[in-house]
Amino acid sequence: MWLAAAAPSLARRLLFLGPPPPPLLLLLLSRSSRCRRRLHSLGLAAMPEKRPFERLPADVCPINYSLCLKPDLLDFTFEGKLEASAQVRQATNQIVMNCADIDIITASYVPEGDEEIHATGFNYQNEDEKVTLSFPSTLQPGTGTLKIDFVGELNDKMKGFYRSKYTTPSGEVRYAAVTQFEATDARRAFPCWDEPAIKATFDISLVVPKDRVALSNMNVIDRKPYPDDENVVEVKFARTPVMSTYLVAFVVGEYDFVETRSKDGVCVRVYTPVGKAEQGKFALEVAAKTLPFYKDYFNVPYPLPKIDLIAIADFAAGAMENWGLVTYRETALLIDPKNSCSSSRQWVALVVGHELAHQWFGNLVTMEWWTHLWLNEGFASWIEYLCVDHCFPEYDIWTQFVSADYTRAQELDALDNSHPIEVSVGHPSEVDEIFDAISYSKGASVIRMLHDYIGDKDFKKGMNMYLTKFQQKNAATEDLWESLENASGKPIAAVMNTWTKQMGFPLIYVEAEQIEDDRLLRLSQRKFCASGPYVGEDCPQWMVPITISTSEDSSHAKMKILMDKPEMNVVLKDVKPDQWVKLNLGTVGFYRTQYSSAMLESLLPGIRDLSLPPVDRLGLQNDLFSLARAGIISTVEVLKVMEAFVNEPNYTVWSDLSCNLGILSTLLSHTDFYEEIQEFVKDVFSPIGERLGWDPKPGEGHLDALLRGLVLGKLGKAGHKATLEEARRRFKDHVEGKQILSADLRSPVYLTVLKHGDGTTLDIMLKLHKQADMQEEKNRIERVLGATLSPELIQKVLTFALSEEVRPQDTVSVIGGVAGGSKHGRKAAWKFIKDNWEELYNRYQGGFLISRLIKLSVEGFAVDKMAGEVKAFFESHPAPSAERTIQQCCENILLNAAWLKRDAESIHQYLLQRKASPPTA
């Protein structure tokens, strides 16, 4: 499943050799101790106790589900008939299954060769989402058939079997019936053993209006008139392979499609809204290239006869990997050649790559329990980049991985309220919580590190062993390590257990000493904490694959080591005194690096003259920014480093720099010198903005388009005069139909005119939203509406967020945009959430969207008392699936407050001094 989504001279006091000198260390430790004491006082230092939970008893298990469903698209109900072949493993007089929001009408069990036994009671345990069927006599060991007739609701919660609203080309509002079962919502569509390890085959039939498209995991094998109604047909699908319930899917609605066959003969279709088949062609091309790529990489064929990719109007996640029927948000699948921007194409390519990887890794071989969710999501989040790099090498996608996934994961994993990659979960509300940046992005990052450590050849060999051994079965993390260890001969389990079973990651301190023609490096590792140096007695340790490069050859490792102890000395042979030495080539190792001041001084010219590779320039800057946030170095020194990026040509380096300056801008919006940091942003981004201009030049490609949009948006938001004037001119021409804005320029232009506009500008934007036929354009507008500054207009945007004009899954990005748009917007969004909590919680309930809403809305605060206010609100308005997110948000608020107290004055002085004597380029 893809979750729809996303910063000169240094004095010797700046960075330390190994652990910092005692006086400063004591100061830093006292700071981090104060922050932790504050966490404890608010009750934020540890997660609450787990809710009691038991997995299903193993005395009865399914072999095959024969399931017939008849949805009513007008009354939003469905009727179901289940006949499940089951095996009774030990004598019992009851069957316990998962069941939620379903009413069972009748239930019986027919032992093979014996008489039917009718259930005499249905005991629903709503809290645990289970039902116990009681029988008057004992069910003896052996096989039989469990028969259940039931009814349910096509809900509007975007989970289970639910309704999705769409508008026909003629303007009529209609509903499709669609599914989203991961993690624990198949039980809302039919009573089942809804655990990933309880696999079975499925024979699915759908009784639907004859003018509707009906789809499921497998191909259609029969379509016949329904006896009771000539307007209805029964569509029967082929039997599935053995599979988990969360991967079952069915869709009933109106769709067009485009199709092709992969070179391996698999039928590939992309289903689109009626009249938009052309918009499915890009995803079709990607899917047709991707299936053979994975087949070759894994050396295991795709196991089904077809794969359908379908765009769903109302969809909470980005996409879902249902076996043979992958469901997507419209924006994650549909591309209009004229109206889709470059970033949308890239997103579609990545999401298609992610979901199709799951057809093997997750569907063919499935995690044994949700504790191993990261195996599914971390792996797919890594290999999607490998796939896109294969299909679109011009995207430079691996550099983008560092900014999009690696640094995002490190940001979350530095918190005291992070969690290990492998986390014990039980109750469904806990399962929803781990669909986060740790499972996805940290998971992907450590697999990238592992792939680099093993080498591609042995990695592929190990993957094939794993998939072959466990196909149609379930596996745990240890099973993957065993296969990779057998293939590579390296201590994979010992290394990787340090990364998956404990939370966090190390900070590697490094100092150097020249000894004749050699360079001696002294390395030490300590857990990196967002609140400053680790202060616990037993510091966690990692087995860290470390690469070391020098200026002699900046793109290849001079040495590779496995750091398996707290401290190590390494000698690099034949390194001249004037050569720099850098750790973590390619920013592949999942750790941060703190260099001695002398080592850092020697690296900085490589930023300005571009002799450091782009991904290493990015990693160096990002490490420094994180060290500043943690109070280990001064933020002012990082601002000085940022100024060295004046010649930077790389999109992803700029993207990460922009993100970090955005974080700093949000922090400084709590001060009275916010405008000064905007001047700094304009100074940093103006040169690249002038070089790029507004219009594409001959020979430019995908990355130039992304960079232009990023830079113009940054300058426009900061109030750069020339950018603002040109944005207003182009917006006027666009609205009047004189010159339609290219898709790549729309976001930056919309953002700029809204940020510096009035009520008329907002009204025009809302009109454009209403007129937009494409969901991508609607989303583009929704994401920037929060840039408006007037309190009255902010309230108008918040009201709009809950209106019928905005799809339920997109309300979150509108409110989040308001919270991130300005200091007043942040306060208004938080008040709006509190005032409308009942409606919002009812809309999203246990899903991850409620966590995202909370995170986007409150994380930008930087006052201690706000952490207490947020905590108090959610104590009286519980959101079980967001408990960890709430703790993380409160921790971030306290960290922001500490950062502001620590560095605000020195940042202000530096910006004033800079204004008085501007630096020369």
mmCIF file of N, CA and C in Angstrom, residues 590-686:
data_model
loop_
_atom_site.group_PDB
_atom_site.id
_atom_site.type_symbol
_atom_site.label_atom_id
_atom_site.label_comp_id
_atom_site.label_asym_id
_atom_site.label_seq_id
_atom_site.Cartn_x
_atom_site.Cartn_y
_atom_site.Cartn_z
ATOM 1 N N PHE A 590 22.638 4.274 6.829
ATOM 2 C CA PHE A 590 21.579 4.963 7.568
ATOM 3 C C PHE A 590 22.144 5.509 8.889
ATOM 4 N N TYR A 591 22.951 6.527 8.769
ATOM 5 C CA TYR A 591 23.518 7.180 9.951
ATOM 6 C C TYR A 591 23.831 8.624 9.607
ATOM 7 N N ARG A 592 24.041 9.430 10.610
ATOM 8 C CA ARG A 592 24.509 10.803 10.396
ATOM 9 C C ARG A 592 25.981 10.878 10.758
ATOM 10 N N THR A 593 26.670 11.831 10.157
ATOM 11 C CA THR A 593 28.107 11.974 10.371
ATOM 12 C C THR A 593 28.408 13.342 10.941
ATOM 13 N N GLN A 594 29.245 13.363 11.961
ATOM 14 C CA GLN A 594 29.725 14.629 12.521
ATOM 15 C C GLN A 594 31.242 14.648 12.368
ATOM 16 N N TYR A 595 31.720 15.569 11.531
ATOM 17 C CA TYR A 595 33.149 15.669 11.248
ATOM 18 C C TYR A 595 33.833 16.620 12.223
ATOM 19 N N SER A 596 35.125 16.393 12.392
ATOM 20 C CA SER A 596 35.925 17.402 13.096
ATOM 21 C C SER A 596 35.881 18.683 12.270
ATOM 22 N N SER A 597 36.136 19.795 12.897
ATOM 23 C CA SER A 597 36.064 21.069 12.180
ATOM 24 C C SER A 597 37.055 21.099 11.012
ATOM 25 N N ALA A 598 38.244 20.500 11.200
ATOM 26 C CA ALA A 598 39.249 20.500 10.122
ATOM 27 C C ALA A 598 38.760 19.660 8.942
ATOM 28 N N MET A 599 38.166 18.502 9.219
ATOM 29 C CA MET A 599 37.667 17.658 8.127
ATOM 30 C C MET A 599 36.526 18.356 7.385
ATOM 31 N N LEU A 600 35.655 19.017 8.141
ATOM 32 C CA LEU A 600 34.529 19.704 7.517
ATOM 33 C C LEU A 600 35.020 20.872 6.653
ATOM 34 N N GLU A 601 35.981 21.621 7.166
ATOM 35 C CA GLU A 601 36.556 22.739 6.399
ATOM 36 C C GLU A 601 37.049 22.260 5.041
ATOM 37 N N SER A 602 37.659 21.091 5.017
ATOM 38 C CA SER A 602 38.224 20.603 3.749
ATOM 39 C C SER A 602 37.137 20.128 2.785
ATOM 40 N N LEU A 603 35.949 19.760 3.321
ATOM 41 C CA LEU A 603 34.853 19.275 2.469
ATOM 42 C C LEU A 603 34.045 20.409 1.842
ATOM 43 N N LEU A 604 33.972 21.559 2.530
ATOM 44 C CA LEU A 604 33.057 22.616 2.085
ATOM 45 C C LEU A 604 33.346 23.159 0.687
ATOM 46 N N PRO A 605 34.618 23.301 0.265
ATOM 47 C CA PRO A 605 34.847 23.759 -1.117
ATOM 48 C C PRO A 605 34.226 22.820 -2.150
ATOM 49 N N GLY A 606 34.081 21.548 -1.803
ATOM 50 C CA GLY A 606 33.470 20.584 -2.722
ATOM 51 C C GLY A 606 32.002 20.855 -2.979
ATOM 52 N N ILE A 607 31.356 21.626 -2.076
ATOM 53 C CA ILE A 607 29.980 22.065 -2.317
ATOM 54 C C ILE A 607 29.975 23.168 -3.363
ATOM 55 N N ARG A 608 30.864 24.143 -3.157
ATOM 56 C CA ARG A 608 30.876 25.316 -4.047
ATOM 57 C C ARG A 608 31.361 24.972 -5.450
ATOM 58 N N ASP A 609 32.414 24.123 -5.537
ATOM 59 C CA ASP A 609 32.941 23.809 -6.875
ATOM 60 C C ASP A 609 32.344 22.526 -7.451
ATOM 61 N N LEU A 610 31.396 21.928 -6.752
ATOM 62 C CA LEU A 610 30.634 20.759 -7.210
ATOM 63 C C LEU A 610 31.493 19.512 -7.383
ATOM 64 N N SER A 611 32.676 19.476 -6.761
ATOM 65 C CA SER A 611 33.513 18.278 -6.883
ATOM 66 C C SER A 611 32.972 17.129 -6.025
ATOM 67 N N LEU A 612 32.197 17.453 -4.990
ATOM 68 C CA LEU A 612 31.455 16.410 -4.277
ATOM 69 C C LEU A 612 30.255 16.000 -5.133
ATOM 70 N N PRO A 613 29.947 14.709 -5.265
ATOM 71 C CA PRO A 613 28.760 14.303 -6.028
ATOM 72 C C PRO A 613 27.485 14.883 -5.408
ATOM 73 N N PRO A 614 26.434 15.077 -6.222
ATOM 74 C CA PRO A 614 25.202 15.718 -5.729
ATOM 75 C C PRO A 614 24.637 15.079 -4.459
ATOM 76 N N VAL A 615 24.541 13.741 -4.424
ATOM 77 C CA VAL A 615 23.917 13.083 -3.274
ATOM 78 C C VAL A 615 24.775 13.250 -2.016
ATOM 79 N N ASP A 616 26.089 13.456 -2.191
ATOM 80 C CA ASP A 616 26.961 13.709 -1.036
ATOM 81 C C ASP A 616 26.871 15.166 -0.582
ATOM 82 N N ARG A 617 26.666 16.070 -1.524
ATOM 83 C CA ARG A 617 26.428 17.472 -1.137
ATOM 84 C C ARG A 617 25.139 17.565 -0.329
ATOM 85 N N LEU A 618 24.118 16.848 -0.799
ATOM 86 C CA LEU A 618 22.833 16.837 -0.108
ATOM 87 C C LEU A 618 23.000 16.255 1.299
ATOM 88 N N GLY A 619 23.664 15.110 1.399
ATOM 89 C CA GLY A 619 23.816 14.441 2.692
ATOM 90 C C GLY A 619 24.576 15.276 3.696
ATOM 91 N N LEU A 620 25.613 15.960 3.229
ATOM 92 C CA LEU A 620 26.427 16.799 4.109
ATOM 93 C C LEU A 620 25.593 17.935 4.693
ATOM 94 N N GLN A 621 24.841 18.605 3.813
ATOM 95 C CA GLN A 621 23.994 19.712 4.266
ATOM 96 C C GLN A 621 22.914 19.219 5.215
ATOM 97 N N ASN A 622 22.308 18.065 4.897
ATOM 98 C CA ASN A 622 21.220 17.569 5.720
ATOM 99 C C ASN A 622 21.709 17.139 7.100
ATOM 100 N N ASP A 623 22.886 16.518 7.147
ATOM 101 C CA ASP A 623 23.467 16.157 8.443
ATOM 102 C C ASP A 623 23.697 17.389 9.305
ATOM 103 N N LEU A 624 24.261 18.425 8.698
ATOM 104 C CA LEU A 624 24.558 19.653 9.454
ATOM 105 C C LEU A 624 23.271 20.284 9.979
ATOM 106 N N PHE A 625 22.238 20.305 9.138
ATOM 107 C CA PHE A 625 20.970 20.897 9.555
ATOM 108 C C PHE A 625 20.391 20.128 10.744
ATOM 109 N N SER A 626 20.473 18.798 10.692
ATOM 110 C CA SER A 626 19.945 17.981 11.791
ATOM 111 C C SER A 626 20.754 18.148 13.067
ATOM 112 N N LEU A 627 22.060 18.303 12.925
ATOM 113 C CA LEU A 627 22.899 18.561 14.099
ATOM 114 C C LEU A 627 22.525 19.892 14.745
ATOM 115 N N ALA A 628 22.170 20.860 13.903
ATOM 116 C CA ALA A 628 21.751 22.162 14.440
ATOM 117 C C ALA A 628 20.406 22.051 15.151
ATOM 118 N N ARG A 629 19.465 21.334 14.549
ATOM 119 C CA ARG A 629 18.151 21.149 15.188
ATOM 120 C C ARG A 629 18.296 20.471 16.548
ATOM 121 N N ALA A 630 19.285 19.585 16.644
ATOM 122 C CA ALA A 630 19.496 18.845 17.892
ATOM 123 C C ALA A 630 20.323 19.641 18.897
ATOM 124 N N GLY A 631 20.780 20.829 18.509
ATOM 125 C CA GLY A 631 21.541 21.664 19.438
ATOM 126 C C GLY A 631 22.995 21.275 19.563
ATOM 127 N N ILE A 632 23.492 20.440 18.642
ATOM 128 C CA ILE A 632 24.886 19.997 18.718
ATOM 129 C C ILE A 632 25.812 21.019 18.062
ATOM 130 N N ILE A 633 25.289 21.704 17.024
ATOM 131 C CA ILE A 633 26.025 22.819 16.426
ATOM 132 C C ILE A 633 25.072 24.007 16.323
ATOM 133 N N SER A 634 25.597 25.133 15.919
ATOM 134 C CA SER A 634 24.785 26.351 15.824
ATOM 135 C C SER A 634 24.081 26.424 14.466
ATOM 136 N N THR A 635 22.838 26.858 14.485
ATOM 137 C CA THR A 635 22.079 27.020 13.241
ATOM 138 C C THR A 635 22.739 28.043 12.329
ATOM 139 N N VAL A 636 23.359 29.047 12.904
ATOM 140 C CA VAL A 636 24.036 30.076 12.104
ATOM 141 C C VAL A 636 25.094 29.445 11.197
ATOM 142 N N GLU A 637 25.833 28.472 11.718
ATOM 143 C CA GLU A 637 26.874 27.852 10.907
ATOM 144 C C GLU A 637 26.278 27.096 9.732
ATOM 145 N N VAL A 638 25.089 26.547 9.911
ATOM 146 C CA VAL A 638 24.432 25.848 8.808
ATOM 147 C C VAL A 638 23.970 26.858 7.757
ATOM 148 N N LEU A 639 23.470 28.013 8.194
ATOM 149 C CA LEU A 639 23.076 29.050 7.240
ATOM 150 C C LEU A 639 24.274 29.465 6.381
ATOM 151 N N LYS A 640 25.448 29.513 6.999
ATOM 152 C CA LYS A 640 26.662 29.855 6.233
ATOM 153 C C LYS A 640 26.959 28.786 5.183
ATOM 154 N N VAL A 641 26.774 27.534 5.563
ATOM 155 C CA VAL A 641 26.996 26.441 4.599
ATOM 156 C C VAL A 641 25.979 26.532 3.460
ATOM 157 N N MET A 642 24.743 26.845 3.791
ATOM 158 C CA MET A 642 23.704 26.935 2.755
ATOM 159 C C MET A 642 24.071 27.966 1.683
ATOM 160 N N GLU A 643 24.763 29.013 2.100
ATOM 161 C CA GLU A 643 25.152 30.039 1.131
ATOM 162 C C GLU A 643 26.188 29.528 0.132
ATOM 163 N N ALA A 644 26.858 28.415 0.467
ATOM 164 C CA ALA A 644 27.858 27.856 -0.446
ATOM 165 C C ALA A 644 27.212 27.142 -1.629
ATOM 166 N N PHE A 645 25.875 26.955 -1.584
ATOM 167 C CA PHE A 645 25.188 26.239 -2.667
ATOM 168 C C PHE A 645 24.813 27.162 -3.832
ATOM 169 N N VAL A 646 25.468 28.301 -3.926
ATOM 170 C CA VAL A 646 25.127 29.304 -4.931
ATOM 171 C C VAL A 646 25.253 28.759 -6.362
ATOM 172 N N ASN A 647 26.166 27.816 -6.600
ATOM 173 C CA ASN A 647 26.356 27.283 -7.954
ATOM 174 C C ASN A 647 25.623 25.964 -8.181
ATOM 175 N N GLU A 648 24.839 25.535 -7.214
ATOM 176 C CA GLU A 648 24.212 24.208 -7.252
ATOM 177 C C GLU A 648 23.275 24.049 -8.452
ATOM 178 N N PRO A 649 23.465 23.002 -9.278
ATOM 179 C CA PRO A 649 22.562 22.784 -10.411
ATOM 180 C C PRO A 649 21.531 21.669 -10.185
ATOM 181 N N ASN A 650 21.687 20.870 -9.116
ATOM 182 C CA ASN A 650 20.904 19.633 -8.991
ATOM 183 C C ASN A 650 19.552 19.866 -8.328
ATOM 184 N N TYR A 651 18.488 19.362 -8.959
ATOM 185 C CA TYR A 651 17.138 19.551 -8.433
ATOM 186 C C TYR A 651 16.989 19.013 -7.015
ATOM 187 N N THR A 652 17.445 17.789 -6.778
ATOM 188 C CA THR A 652 17.176 17.160 -5.484
ATOM 189 C C THR A 652 17.939 17.842 -4.359
ATOM 190 N N VAL A 653 19.145 18.322 -4.653
ATOM 191 C CA VAL A 653 19.901 19.060 -3.643
ATOM 192 C C VAL A 653 19.124 20.323 -3.268
ATOM 193 N N TRP A 654 18.603 21.018 -4.277
ATOM 194 C CA TRP A 654 17.799 22.217 -4.012
ATOM 195 C C TRP A 654 16.519 21.861 -3.254
ATOM 196 N N SER A 655 15.921 20.726 -3.605
ATOM 197 C CA SER A 655 14.682 20.313 -2.951
ATOM 198 C C SER A 655 14.896 20.104 -1.454
ATOM 199 N N ASP A 656 16.018 19.464 -1.106
ATOM 200 C CA ASP A 656 16.293 19.214 0.309
ATOM 201 C C ASP A 656 16.633 20.517 1.035
ATOM 202 N N LEU A 657 17.391 21.365 0.365
ATOM 203 C CA LEU A 657 17.741 22.678 0.922
ATOM 204 C C LEU A 657 16.465 23.490 1.157
ATOM 205 N N SER A 658 15.571 23.438 0.191
ATOM 206 C CA SER A 658 14.303 24.159 0.286
ATOM 207 C C SER A 658 13.473 23.646 1.455
ATOM 208 N N CYS A 659 13.451 22.330 1.615
ATOM 209 C CA CYS A 659 12.685 21.720 2.711
ATOM 210 C C CYS A 659 13.225 22.188 4.065
ATOM 211 N N ASN A 660 14.539 22.194 4.220
ATOM 212 C CA ASN A 660 15.129 22.600 5.496
ATOM 213 C C ASN A 660 14.927 24.088 5.768
ATOM 214 N N LEU A 661 15.027 24.898 4.732
ATOM 215 C CA LEU A 661 14.750 26.333 4.920
ATOM 216 C C LEU A 661 13.268 26.552 5.247
ATOM 217 N N GLY A 662 12.409 25.682 4.716
ATOM 218 C CA GLY A 662 10.984 25.756 5.055
ATOM 219 C C GLY A 662 10.746 25.451 6.523
ATOM 220 N N ILE A 663 11.457 24.435 7.043
ATOM 221 C CA ILE A 663 11.352 24.090 8.466
ATOM 222 C C ILE A 663 11.808 25.271 9.322
ATOM 223 N N LEU A 664 12.916 25.880 8.904
ATOM 224 C CA LEU A 664 13.454 27.019 9.656
ATOM 225 C C LEU A 664 12.508 28.215 9.578
ATOM 226 N N SER A 665 11.914 28.441 8.410
ATOM 227 C CA SER A 665 10.961 29.546 8.254
ATOM 228 C C SER A 665 9.754 29.358 9.166
ATOM 229 N N THR A 666 9.257 28.118 9.231
ATOM 230 C CA THR A 666 8.119 27.831 10.117
ATOM 231 C C THR A 666 8.505 28.123 11.565
ATOM 232 N N LEU A 667 9.693 27.706 11.949
ATOM 233 C CA LEU A 667 10.162 27.956 13.312
ATOM 234 C C LEU A 667 10.209 29.464 13.588
ATOM 235 N N LEU A 668 10.765 30.215 12.639
ATOM 236 C CA LEU A 668 10.969 31.653 12.859
ATOM 237 C C LEU A 668 9.697 32.470 12.641
ATOM 238 N N SER A 669 8.610 31.804 12.188
ATOM 239 C CA SER A 669 7.333 32.522 12.108
ATOM 240 C C SER A 669 6.832 32.854 13.516
ATOM 241 N N HIS A 670 7.440 32.225 14.530
ATOM 242 C CA HIS A 670 7.087 32.512 15.925
ATOM 243 C C HIS A 670 7.857 33.717 16.469
ATOM 244 N N THR A 671 8.675 34.360 15.628
ATOM 245 C CA THR A 671 9.473 35.504 16.070
ATOM 246 C C THR A 671 9.002 36.767 15.351
ATOM 247 N N ASP A 672 9.632 37.883 15.692
ATOM 248 C CA ASP A 672 9.292 39.127 14.988
ATOM 249 C C ASP A 672 10.285 39.427 13.873
ATOM 250 N N PHE A 673 11.126 38.433 13.516
ATOM 251 C CA PHE A 673 12.052 38.679 12.391
ATOM 252 C C PHE A 673 11.875 37.638 11.273
ATOM 253 N N TYR A 674 10.611 37.217 11.112
ATOM 254 C CA TYR A 674 10.291 36.259 10.054
ATOM 255 C C TYR A 674 10.683 36.804 8.683
ATOM 256 N N GLU A 675 10.488 38.106 8.472
ATOM 257 C CA GLU A 675 10.791 38.689 7.158
ATOM 258 C C GLU A 675 12.275 38.572 6.820
ATOM 259 N N GLU A 676 13.136 38.614 7.853
ATOM 260 C CA GLU A 676 14.575 38.524 7.597
ATOM 261 C C GLU A 676 14.969 37.161 7.023
ATOM 262 N N ILE A 677 14.315 36.103 7.507
ATOM 263 C CA ILE A 677 14.652 34.780 6.950
ATOM 264 C C ILE A 677 14.123 34.668 5.525
ATOM 265 N N GLN A 678 13.041 35.382 5.222
ATOM 266 C CA GLN A 678 12.548 35.402 3.840
ATOM 267 C C GLN A 678 13.543 36.108 2.920
ATOM 268 N N GLU A 679 14.185 37.148 3.433
ATOM 269 C CA GLU A 679 15.232 37.817 2.640
ATOM 270 C C GLU A 679 16.387 36.849 2.363
ATOM 271 N N PHE A 680 16.727 36.052 3.359
ATOM 272 C CA PHE A 680 17.791 35.057 3.195
ATOM 273 C C PHE A 680 17.400 34.054 2.100
ATOM 274 N N VAL A 681 16.142 33.582 2.161
ATOM 275 C CA VAL A 681 15.644 32.635 1.148
ATOM 276 C C VAL A 681 15.761 33.250 -0.245
ATOM 277 N N LYS A 682 15.364 34.513 -0.367
ATOM 278 C CA LYS A 682 15.441 35.175 -1.678
ATOM 279 C C LYS A 682 16.879 35.278 -2.158
ATOM 280 N N ASP A 683 17.788 35.591 -1.249
ATOM 281 C CA ASP A 683 19.204 35.694 -1.622
ATOM 282 C C ASP A 683 19.764 34.350 -2.104
ATOM 283 N N VAL A 684 19.373 33.272 -1.409
ATOM 284 C CA VAL A 684 19.895 31.952 -1.764
ATOM 285 C C VAL A 684 19.316 31.475 -3.095
ATOM 286 N N PHE A 685 18.014 31.726 -3.322
ATOM 287 C CA PHE A 685 17.348 31.169 -4.500
ATOM 288 C C PHE A 685 17.349 32.082 -5.728
ATOM 289 N N SER A 686 17.662 33.365 -5.550
ATOM 290 C CA SER A 686 17.605 34.290 -6.692
ATOM 291 C C SER A 686 18.551 33.904 -7.835
#
